[in-house]
mmCIF file with all atom_site columns, N, CA and C in Angstrom:
data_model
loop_
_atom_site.group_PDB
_atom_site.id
_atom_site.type_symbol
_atom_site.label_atom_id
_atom_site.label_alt_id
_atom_site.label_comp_id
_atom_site.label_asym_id
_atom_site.label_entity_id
_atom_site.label_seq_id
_atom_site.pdbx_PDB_ins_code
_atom_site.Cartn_x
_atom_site.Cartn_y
_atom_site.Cartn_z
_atom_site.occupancy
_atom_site.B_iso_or_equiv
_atom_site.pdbx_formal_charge
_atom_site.auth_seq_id
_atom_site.auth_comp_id
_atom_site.auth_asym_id
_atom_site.auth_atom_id
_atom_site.pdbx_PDB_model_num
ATOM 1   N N  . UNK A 1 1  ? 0.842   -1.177  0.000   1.00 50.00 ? 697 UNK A N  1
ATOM 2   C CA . UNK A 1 1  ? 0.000   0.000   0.000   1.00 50.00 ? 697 UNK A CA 1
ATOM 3   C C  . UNK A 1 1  ? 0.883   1.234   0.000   1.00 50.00 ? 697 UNK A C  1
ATOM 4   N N  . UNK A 1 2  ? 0.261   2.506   -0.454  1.00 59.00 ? 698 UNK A N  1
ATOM 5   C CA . UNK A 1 2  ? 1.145   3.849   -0.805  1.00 59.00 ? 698 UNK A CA 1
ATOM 6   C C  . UNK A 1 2  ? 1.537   3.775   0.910   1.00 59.00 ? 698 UNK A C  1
ATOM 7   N N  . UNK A 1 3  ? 2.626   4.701   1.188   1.00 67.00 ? 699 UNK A N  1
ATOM 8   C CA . UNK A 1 3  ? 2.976   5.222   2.175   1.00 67.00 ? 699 UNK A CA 1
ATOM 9   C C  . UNK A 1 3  ? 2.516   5.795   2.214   1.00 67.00 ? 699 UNK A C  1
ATOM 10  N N  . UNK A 1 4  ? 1.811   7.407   2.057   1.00 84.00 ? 700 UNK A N  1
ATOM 11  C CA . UNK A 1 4  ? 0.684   8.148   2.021   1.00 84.00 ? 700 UNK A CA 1
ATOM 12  C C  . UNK A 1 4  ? -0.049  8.359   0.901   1.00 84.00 ? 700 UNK A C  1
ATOM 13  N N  . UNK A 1 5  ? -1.172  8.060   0.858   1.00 87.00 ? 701 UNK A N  1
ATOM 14  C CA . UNK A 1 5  ? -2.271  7.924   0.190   1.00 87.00 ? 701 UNK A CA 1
ATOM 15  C C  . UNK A 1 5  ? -2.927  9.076   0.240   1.00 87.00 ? 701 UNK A C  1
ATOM 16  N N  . UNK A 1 6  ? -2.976  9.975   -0.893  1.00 92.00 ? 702 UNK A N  1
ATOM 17  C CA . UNK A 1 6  ? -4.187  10.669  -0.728  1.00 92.00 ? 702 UNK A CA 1
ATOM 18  C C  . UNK A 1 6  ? -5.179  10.376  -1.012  1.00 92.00 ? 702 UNK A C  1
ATOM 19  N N  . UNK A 1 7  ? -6.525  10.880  -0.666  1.00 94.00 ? 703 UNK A N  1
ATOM 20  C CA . UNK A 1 7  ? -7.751  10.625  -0.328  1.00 94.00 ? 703 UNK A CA 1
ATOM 21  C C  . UNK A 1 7  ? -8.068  10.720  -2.308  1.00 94.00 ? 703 UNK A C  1
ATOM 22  N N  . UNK A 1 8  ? -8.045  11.827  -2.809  1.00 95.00 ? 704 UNK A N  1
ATOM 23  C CA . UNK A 1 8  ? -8.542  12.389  -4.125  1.00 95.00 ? 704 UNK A CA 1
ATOM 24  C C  . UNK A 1 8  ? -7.904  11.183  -4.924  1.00 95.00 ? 704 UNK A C  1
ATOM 25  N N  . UNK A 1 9  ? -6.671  11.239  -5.144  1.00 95.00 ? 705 UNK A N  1
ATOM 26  C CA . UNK A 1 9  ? -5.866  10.226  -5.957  1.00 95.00 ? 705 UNK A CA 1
ATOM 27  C C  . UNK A 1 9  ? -6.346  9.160   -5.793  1.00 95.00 ? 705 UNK A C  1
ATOM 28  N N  . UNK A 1 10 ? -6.874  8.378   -4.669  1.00 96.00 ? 706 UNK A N  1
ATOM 29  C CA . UNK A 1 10 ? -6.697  6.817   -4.770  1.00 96.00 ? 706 UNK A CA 1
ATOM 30  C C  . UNK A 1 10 ? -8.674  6.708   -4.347  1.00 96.00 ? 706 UNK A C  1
ATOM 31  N N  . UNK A 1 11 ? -9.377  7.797   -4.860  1.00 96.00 ? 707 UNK A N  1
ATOM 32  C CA . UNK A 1 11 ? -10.540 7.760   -4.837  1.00 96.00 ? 707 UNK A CA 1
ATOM 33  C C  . UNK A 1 11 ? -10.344 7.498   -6.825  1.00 96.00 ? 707 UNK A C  1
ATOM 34  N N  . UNK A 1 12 ? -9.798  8.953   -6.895  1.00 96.00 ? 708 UNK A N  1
ATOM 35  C CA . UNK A 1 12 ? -9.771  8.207   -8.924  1.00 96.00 ? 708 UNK A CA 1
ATOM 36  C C  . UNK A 1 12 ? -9.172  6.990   -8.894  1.00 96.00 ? 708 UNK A C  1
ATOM 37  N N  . UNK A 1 13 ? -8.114  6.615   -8.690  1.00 96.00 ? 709 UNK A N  1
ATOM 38  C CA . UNK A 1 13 ? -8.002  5.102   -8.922  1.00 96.00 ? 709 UNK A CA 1
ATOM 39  C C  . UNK A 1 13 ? -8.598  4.199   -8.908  1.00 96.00 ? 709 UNK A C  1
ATOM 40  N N  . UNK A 1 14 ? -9.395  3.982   -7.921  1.00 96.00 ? 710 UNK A N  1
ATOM 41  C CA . UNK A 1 14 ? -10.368 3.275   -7.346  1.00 96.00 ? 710 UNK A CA 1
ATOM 42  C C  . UNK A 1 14 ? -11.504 3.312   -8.692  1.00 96.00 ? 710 UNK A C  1
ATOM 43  N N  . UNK A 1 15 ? -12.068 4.692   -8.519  1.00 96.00 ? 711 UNK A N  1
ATOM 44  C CA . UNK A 1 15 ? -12.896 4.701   -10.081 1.00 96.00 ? 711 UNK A CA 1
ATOM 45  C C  . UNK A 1 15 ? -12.282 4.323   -11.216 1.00 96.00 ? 711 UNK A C  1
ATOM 46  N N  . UNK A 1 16 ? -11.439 4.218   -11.572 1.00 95.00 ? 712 UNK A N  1
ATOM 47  C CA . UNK A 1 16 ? -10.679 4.315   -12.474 1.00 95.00 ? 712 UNK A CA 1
ATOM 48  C C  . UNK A 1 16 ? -10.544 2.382   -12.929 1.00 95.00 ? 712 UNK A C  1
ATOM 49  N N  . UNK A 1 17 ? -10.371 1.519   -11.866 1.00 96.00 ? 713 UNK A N  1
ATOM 50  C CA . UNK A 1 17 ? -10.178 0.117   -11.801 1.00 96.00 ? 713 UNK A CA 1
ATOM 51  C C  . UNK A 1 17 ? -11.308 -0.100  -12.105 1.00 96.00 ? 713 UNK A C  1
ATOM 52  N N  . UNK A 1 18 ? -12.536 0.105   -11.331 1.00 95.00 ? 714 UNK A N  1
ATOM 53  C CA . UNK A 1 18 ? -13.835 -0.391  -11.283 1.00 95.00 ? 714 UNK A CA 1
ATOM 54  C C  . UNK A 1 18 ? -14.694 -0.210  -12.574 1.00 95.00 ? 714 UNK A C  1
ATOM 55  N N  . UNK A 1 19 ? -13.992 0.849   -13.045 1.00 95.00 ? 715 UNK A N  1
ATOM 56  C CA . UNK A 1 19 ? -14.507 1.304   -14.763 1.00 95.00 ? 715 UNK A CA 1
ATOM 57  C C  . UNK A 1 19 ? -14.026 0.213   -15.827 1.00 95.00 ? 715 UNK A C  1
ATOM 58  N N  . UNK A 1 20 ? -12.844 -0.163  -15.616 1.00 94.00 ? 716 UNK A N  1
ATOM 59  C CA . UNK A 1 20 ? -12.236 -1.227  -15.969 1.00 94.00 ? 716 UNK A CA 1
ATOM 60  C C  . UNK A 1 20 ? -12.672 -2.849  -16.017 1.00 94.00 ? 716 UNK A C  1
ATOM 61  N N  . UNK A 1 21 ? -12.851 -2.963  -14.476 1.00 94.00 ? 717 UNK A N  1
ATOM 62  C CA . UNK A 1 21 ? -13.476 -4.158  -14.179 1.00 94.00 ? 717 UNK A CA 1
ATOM 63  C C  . UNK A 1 21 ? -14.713 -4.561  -14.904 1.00 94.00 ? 717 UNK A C  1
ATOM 64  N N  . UNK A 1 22 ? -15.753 -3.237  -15.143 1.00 95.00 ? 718 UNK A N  1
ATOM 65  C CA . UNK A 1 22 ? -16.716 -3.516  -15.863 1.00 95.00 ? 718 UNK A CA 1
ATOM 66  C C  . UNK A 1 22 ? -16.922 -3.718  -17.088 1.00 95.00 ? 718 UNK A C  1
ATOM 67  N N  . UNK A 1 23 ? -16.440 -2.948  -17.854 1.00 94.00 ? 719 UNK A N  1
ATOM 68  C CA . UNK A 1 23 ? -15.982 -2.792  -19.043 1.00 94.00 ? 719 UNK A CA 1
ATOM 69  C C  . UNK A 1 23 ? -15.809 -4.422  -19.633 1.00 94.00 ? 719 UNK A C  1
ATOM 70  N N  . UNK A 1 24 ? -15.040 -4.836  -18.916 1.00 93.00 ? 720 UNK A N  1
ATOM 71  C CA . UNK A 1 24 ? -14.779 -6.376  -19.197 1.00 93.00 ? 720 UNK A CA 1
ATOM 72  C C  . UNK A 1 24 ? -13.520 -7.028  -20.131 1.00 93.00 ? 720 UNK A C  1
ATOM 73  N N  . UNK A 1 25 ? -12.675 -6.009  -20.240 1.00 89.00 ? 721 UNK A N  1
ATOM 74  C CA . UNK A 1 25 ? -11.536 -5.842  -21.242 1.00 89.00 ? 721 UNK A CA 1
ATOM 75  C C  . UNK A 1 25 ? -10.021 -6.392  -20.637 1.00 89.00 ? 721 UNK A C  1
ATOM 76  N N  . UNK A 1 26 ? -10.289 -6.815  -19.763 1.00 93.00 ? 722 UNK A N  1
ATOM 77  C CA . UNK A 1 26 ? -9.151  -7.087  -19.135 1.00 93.00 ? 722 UNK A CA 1
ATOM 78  C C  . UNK A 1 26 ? -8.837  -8.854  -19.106 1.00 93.00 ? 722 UNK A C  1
ATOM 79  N N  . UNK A 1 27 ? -7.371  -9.634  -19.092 1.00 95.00 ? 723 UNK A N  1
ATOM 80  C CA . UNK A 1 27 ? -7.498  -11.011 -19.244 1.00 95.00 ? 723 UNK A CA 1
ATOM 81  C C  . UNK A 1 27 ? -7.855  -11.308 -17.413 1.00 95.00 ? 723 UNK A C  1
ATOM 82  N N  . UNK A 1 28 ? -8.230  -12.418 -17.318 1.00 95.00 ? 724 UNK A N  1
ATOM 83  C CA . UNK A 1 28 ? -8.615  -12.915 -15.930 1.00 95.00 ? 724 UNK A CA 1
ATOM 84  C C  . UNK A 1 28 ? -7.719  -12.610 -14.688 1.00 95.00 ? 724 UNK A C  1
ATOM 85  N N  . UNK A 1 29 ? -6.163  -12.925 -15.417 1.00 96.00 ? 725 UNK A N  1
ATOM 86  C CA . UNK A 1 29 ? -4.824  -12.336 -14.344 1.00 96.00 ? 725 UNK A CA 1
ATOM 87  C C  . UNK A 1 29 ? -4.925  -11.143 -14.201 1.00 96.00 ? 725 UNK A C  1
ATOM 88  N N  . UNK A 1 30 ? -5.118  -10.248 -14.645 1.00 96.00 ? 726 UNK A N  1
ATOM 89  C CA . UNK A 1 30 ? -5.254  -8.674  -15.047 1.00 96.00 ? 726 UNK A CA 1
ATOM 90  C C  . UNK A 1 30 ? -6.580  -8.337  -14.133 1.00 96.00 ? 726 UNK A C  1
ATOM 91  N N  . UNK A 1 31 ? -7.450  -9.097  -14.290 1.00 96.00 ? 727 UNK A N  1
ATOM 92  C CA . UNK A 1 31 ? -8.954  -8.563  -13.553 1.00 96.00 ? 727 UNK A CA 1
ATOM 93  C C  . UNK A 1 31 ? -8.821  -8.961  -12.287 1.00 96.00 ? 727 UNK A C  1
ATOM 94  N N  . UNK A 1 32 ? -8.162  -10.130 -11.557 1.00 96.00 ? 728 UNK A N  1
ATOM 95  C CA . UNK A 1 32 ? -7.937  -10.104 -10.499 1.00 96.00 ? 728 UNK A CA 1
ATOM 96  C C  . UNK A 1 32 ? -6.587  -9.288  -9.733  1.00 96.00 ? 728 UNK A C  1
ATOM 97  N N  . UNK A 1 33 ? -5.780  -9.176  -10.656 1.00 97.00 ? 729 UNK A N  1
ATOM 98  C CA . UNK A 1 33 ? -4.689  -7.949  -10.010 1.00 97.00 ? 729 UNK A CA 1
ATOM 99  C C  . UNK A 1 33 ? -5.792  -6.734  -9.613  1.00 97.00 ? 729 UNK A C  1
ATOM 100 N N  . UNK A 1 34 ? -6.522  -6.099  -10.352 1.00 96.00 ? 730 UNK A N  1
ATOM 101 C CA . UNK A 1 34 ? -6.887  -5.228  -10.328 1.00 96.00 ? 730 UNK A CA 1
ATOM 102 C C  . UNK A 1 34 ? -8.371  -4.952  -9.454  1.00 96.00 ? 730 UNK A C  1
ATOM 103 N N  . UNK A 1 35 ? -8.948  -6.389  -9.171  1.00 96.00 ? 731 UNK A N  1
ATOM 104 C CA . UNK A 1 35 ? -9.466  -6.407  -7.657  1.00 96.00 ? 731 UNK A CA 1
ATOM 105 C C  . UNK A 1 35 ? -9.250  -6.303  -6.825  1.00 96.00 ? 731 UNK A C  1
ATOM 106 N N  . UNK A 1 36 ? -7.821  -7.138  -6.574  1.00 97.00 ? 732 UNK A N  1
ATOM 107 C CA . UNK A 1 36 ? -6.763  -7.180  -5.182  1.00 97.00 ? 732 UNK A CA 1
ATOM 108 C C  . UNK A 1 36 ? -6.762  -5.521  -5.070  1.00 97.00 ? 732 UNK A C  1
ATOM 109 N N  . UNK A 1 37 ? -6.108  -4.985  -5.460  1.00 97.00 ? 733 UNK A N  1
ATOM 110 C CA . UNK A 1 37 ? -5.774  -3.518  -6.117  1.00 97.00 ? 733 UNK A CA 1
ATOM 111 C C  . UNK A 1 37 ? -6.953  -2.775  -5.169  1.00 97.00 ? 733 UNK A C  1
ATOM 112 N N  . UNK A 1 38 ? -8.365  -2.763  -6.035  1.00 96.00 ? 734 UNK A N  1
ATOM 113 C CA . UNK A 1 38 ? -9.216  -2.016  -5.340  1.00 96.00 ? 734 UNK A CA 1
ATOM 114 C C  . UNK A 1 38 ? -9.464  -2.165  -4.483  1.00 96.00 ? 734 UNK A C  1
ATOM 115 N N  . UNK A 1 39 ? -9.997  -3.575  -3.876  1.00 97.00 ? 735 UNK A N  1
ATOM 116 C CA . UNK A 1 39 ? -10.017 -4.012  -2.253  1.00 97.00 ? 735 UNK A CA 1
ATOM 117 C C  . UNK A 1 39 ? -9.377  -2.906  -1.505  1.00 97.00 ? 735 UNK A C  1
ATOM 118 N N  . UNK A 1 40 ? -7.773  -2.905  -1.534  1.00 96.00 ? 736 UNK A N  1
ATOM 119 C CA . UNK A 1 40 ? -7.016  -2.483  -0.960  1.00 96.00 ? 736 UNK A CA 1
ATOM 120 C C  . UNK A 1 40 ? -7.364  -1.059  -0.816  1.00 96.00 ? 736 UNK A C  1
ATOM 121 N N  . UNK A 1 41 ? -7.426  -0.185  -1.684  1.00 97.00 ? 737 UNK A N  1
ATOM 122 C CA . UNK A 1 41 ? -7.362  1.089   -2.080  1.00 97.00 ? 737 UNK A CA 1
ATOM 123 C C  . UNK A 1 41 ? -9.232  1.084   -1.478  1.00 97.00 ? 737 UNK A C  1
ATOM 124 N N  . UNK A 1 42 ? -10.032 0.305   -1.190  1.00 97.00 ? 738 UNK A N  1
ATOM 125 C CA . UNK A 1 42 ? -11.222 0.874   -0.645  1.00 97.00 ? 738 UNK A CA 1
ATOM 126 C C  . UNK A 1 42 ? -11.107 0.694   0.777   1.00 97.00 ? 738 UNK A C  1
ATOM 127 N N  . UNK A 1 43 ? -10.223 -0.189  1.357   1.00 96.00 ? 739 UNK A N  1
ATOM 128 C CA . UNK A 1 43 ? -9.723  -0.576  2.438   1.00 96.00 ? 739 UNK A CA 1
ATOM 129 C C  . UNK A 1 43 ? -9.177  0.520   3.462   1.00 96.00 ? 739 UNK A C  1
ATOM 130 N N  . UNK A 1 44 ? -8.034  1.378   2.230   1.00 96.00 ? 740 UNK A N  1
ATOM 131 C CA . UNK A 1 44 ? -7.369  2.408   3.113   1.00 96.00 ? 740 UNK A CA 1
ATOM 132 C C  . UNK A 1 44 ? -7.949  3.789   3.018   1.00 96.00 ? 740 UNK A C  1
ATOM 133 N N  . UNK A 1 45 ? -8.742  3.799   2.159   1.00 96.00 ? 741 UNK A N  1
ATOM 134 C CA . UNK A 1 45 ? -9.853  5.014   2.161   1.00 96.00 ? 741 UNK A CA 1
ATOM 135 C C  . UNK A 1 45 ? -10.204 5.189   3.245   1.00 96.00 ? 741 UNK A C  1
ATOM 136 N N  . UNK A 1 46 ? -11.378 4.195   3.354   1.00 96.00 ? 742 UNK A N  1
ATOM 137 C CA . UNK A 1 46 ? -12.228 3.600   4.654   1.00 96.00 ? 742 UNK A CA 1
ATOM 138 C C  . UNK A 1 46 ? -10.900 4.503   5.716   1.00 96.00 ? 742 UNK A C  1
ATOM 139 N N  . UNK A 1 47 ? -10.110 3.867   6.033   1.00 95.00 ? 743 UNK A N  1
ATOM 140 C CA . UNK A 1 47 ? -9.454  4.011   7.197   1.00 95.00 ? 743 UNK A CA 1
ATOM 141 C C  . UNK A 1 47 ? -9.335  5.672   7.132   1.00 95.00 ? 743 UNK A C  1
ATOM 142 N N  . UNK A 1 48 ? -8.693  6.671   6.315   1.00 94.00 ? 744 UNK A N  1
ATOM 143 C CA . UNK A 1 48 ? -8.912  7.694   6.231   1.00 94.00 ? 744 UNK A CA 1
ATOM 144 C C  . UNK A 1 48 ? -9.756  8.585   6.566   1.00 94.00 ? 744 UNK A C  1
ATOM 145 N N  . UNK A 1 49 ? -10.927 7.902   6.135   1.00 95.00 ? 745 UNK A N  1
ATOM 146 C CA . UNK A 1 49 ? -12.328 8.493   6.404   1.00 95.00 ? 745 UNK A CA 1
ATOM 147 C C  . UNK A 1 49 ? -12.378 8.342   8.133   1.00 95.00 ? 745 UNK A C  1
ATOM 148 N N  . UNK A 1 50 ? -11.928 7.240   8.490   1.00 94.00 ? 746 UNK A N  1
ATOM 149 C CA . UNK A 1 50 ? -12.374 7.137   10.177  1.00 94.00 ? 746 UNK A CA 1
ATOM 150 C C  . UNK A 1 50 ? -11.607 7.914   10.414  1.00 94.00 ? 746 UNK A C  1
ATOM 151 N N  . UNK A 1 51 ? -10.543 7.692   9.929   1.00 93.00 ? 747 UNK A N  1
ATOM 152 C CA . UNK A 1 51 ? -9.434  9.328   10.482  1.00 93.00 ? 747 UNK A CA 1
ATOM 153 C C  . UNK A 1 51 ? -9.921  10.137  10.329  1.00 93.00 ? 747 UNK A C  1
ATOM 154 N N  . UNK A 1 52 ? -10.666 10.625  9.690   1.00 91.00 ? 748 UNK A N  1
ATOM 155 C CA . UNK A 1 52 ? -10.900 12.438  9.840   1.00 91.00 ? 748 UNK A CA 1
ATOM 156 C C  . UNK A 1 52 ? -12.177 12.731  10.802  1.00 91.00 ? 748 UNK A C  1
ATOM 157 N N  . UNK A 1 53 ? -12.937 11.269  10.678  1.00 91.00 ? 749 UNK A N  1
ATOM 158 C CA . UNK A 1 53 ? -14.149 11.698  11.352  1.00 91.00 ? 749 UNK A CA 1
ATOM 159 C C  . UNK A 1 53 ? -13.965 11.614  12.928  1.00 91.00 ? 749 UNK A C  1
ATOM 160 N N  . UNK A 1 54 ? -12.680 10.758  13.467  1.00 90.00 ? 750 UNK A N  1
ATOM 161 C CA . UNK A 1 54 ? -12.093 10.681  14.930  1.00 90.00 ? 750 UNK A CA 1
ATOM 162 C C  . UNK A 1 54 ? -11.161 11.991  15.031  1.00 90.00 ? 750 UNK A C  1
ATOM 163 N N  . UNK A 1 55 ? -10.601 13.055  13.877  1.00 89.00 ? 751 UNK A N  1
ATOM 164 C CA . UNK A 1 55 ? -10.099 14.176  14.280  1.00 89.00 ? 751 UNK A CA 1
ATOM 165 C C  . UNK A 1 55 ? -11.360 15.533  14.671  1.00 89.00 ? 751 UNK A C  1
ATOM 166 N N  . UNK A 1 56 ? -12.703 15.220  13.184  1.00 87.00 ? 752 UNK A N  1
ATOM 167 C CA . UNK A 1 56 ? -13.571 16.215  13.809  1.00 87.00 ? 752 UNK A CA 1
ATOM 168 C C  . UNK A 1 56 ? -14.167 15.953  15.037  1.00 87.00 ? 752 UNK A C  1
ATOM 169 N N  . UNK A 1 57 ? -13.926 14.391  15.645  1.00 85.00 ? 753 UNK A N  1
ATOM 170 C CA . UNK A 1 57 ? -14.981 14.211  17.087  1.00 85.00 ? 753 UNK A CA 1
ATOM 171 C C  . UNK A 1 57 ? -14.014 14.661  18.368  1.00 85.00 ? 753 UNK A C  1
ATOM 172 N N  . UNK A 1 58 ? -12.130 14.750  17.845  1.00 84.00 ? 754 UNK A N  1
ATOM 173 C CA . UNK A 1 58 ? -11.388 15.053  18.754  1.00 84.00 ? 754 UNK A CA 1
ATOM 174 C C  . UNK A 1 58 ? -12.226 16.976  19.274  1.00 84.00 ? 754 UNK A C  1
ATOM 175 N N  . UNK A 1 59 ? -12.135 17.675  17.727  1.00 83.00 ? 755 UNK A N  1
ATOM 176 C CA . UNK A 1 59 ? -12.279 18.995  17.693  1.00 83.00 ? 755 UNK A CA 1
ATOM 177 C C  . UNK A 1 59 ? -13.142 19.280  18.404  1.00 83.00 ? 755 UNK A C  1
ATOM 178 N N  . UNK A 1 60 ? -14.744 18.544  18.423  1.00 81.00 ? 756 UNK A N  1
ATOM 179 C CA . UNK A 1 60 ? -15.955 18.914  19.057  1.00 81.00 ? 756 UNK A CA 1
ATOM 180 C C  . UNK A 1 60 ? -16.024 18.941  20.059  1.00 81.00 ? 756 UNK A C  1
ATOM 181 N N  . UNK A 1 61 ? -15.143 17.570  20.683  1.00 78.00 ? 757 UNK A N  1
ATOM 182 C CA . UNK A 1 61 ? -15.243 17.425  22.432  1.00 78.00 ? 757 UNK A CA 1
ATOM 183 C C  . UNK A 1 61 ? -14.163 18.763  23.106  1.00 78.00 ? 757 UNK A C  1
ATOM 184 N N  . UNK A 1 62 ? -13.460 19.378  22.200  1.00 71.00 ? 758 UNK A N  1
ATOM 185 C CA . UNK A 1 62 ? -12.388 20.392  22.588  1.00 71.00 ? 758 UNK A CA 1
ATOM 186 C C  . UNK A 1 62 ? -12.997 21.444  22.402  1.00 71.00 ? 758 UNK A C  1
ATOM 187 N N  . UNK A 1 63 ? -14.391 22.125  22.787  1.00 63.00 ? 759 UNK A N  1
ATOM 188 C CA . UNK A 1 63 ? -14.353 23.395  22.183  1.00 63.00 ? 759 UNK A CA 1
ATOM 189 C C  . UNK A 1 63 ? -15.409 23.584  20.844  1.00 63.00 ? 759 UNK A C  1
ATOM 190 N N  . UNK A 1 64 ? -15.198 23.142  20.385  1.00 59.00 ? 760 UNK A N  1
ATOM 191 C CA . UNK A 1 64 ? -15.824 23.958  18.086  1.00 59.00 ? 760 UNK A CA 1
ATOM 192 C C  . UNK A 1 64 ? -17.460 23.120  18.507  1.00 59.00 ? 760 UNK A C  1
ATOM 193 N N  . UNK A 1 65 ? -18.562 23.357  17.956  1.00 61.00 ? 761 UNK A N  1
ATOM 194 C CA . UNK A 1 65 ? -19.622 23.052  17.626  1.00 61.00 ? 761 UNK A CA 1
ATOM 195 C C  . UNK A 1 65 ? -19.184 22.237  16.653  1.00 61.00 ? 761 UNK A C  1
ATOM 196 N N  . UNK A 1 66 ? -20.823 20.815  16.971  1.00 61.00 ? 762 UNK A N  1
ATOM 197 C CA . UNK A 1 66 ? -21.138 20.328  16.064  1.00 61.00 ? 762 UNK A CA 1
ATOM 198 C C  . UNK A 1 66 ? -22.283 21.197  14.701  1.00 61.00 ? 762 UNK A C  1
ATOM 199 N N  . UNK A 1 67 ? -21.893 20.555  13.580  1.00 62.00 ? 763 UNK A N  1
ATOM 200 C CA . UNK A 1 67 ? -23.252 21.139  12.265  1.00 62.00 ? 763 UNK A CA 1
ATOM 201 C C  . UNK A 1 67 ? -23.951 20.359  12.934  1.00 62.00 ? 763 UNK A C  1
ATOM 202 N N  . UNK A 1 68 ? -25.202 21.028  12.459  1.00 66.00 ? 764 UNK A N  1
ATOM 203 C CA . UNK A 1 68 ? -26.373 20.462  12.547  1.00 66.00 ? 764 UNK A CA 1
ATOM 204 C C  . UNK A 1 68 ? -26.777 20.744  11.055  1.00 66.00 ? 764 UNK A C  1
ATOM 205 N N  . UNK A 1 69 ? -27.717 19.244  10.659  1.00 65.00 ? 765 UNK A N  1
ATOM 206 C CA . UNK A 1 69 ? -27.698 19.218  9.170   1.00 65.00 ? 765 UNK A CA 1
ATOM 207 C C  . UNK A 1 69 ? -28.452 20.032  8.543   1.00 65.00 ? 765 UNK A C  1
ATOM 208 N N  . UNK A 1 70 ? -29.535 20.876  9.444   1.00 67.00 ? 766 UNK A N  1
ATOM 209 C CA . UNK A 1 70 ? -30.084 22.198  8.739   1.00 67.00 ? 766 UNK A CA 1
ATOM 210 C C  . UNK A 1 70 ? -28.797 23.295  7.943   1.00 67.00 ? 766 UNK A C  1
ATOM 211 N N  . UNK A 1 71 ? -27.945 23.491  9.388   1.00 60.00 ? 767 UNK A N  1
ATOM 212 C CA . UNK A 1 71 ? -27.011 24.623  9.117   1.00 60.00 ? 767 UNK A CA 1
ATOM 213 C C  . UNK A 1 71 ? -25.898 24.346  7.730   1.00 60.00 ? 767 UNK A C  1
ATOM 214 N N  . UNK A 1 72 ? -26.023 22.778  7.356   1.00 63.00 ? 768 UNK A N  1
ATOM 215 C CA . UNK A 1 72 ? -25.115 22.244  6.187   1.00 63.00 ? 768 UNK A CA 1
ATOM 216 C C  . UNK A 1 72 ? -25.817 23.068  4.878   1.00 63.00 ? 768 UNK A C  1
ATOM 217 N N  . UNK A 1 73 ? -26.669 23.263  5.164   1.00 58.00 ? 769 UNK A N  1
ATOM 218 C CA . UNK A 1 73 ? -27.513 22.800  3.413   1.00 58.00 ? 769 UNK A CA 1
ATOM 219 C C  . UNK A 1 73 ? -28.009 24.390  2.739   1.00 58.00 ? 769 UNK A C  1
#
């Protein structure tokens, strides 16, 4: 897996495989590299995502307001 992963980059990738996968153009070795591949890359997203959402829950309990989903929209 990348040593740091950005979020944007390995979100296109991710699209980018799965466009692929469907498509159906790929030989069988090739379509499973490129599952392994996404697994992974939806794997460390995921983890990212909990990261940011355990830094905004650090922020809230410190001080900053939560949105409320009126005030989002």
């Amino acid at each position: 897996m990348d040593a740091k992963l950005n979020f944007e980059a390995g979100m296109q990738e991710l699209e980018e495989l799965a466009s692929a996968l469907e498509r159906g153009e790929m030989g069988l070795d090739d379509s499973f590299a490129a599952f392994e591949r996404a697994n992974e890359l939806r794997k460390a997203l995921q983890r990212l995502l909990d990261e940011g959402d355990e830094k905004i829950r650090v922020l809230t309990e410190s001080g900053e307001t939560e949105l409320d989903a009126e005030e989002i929209k």
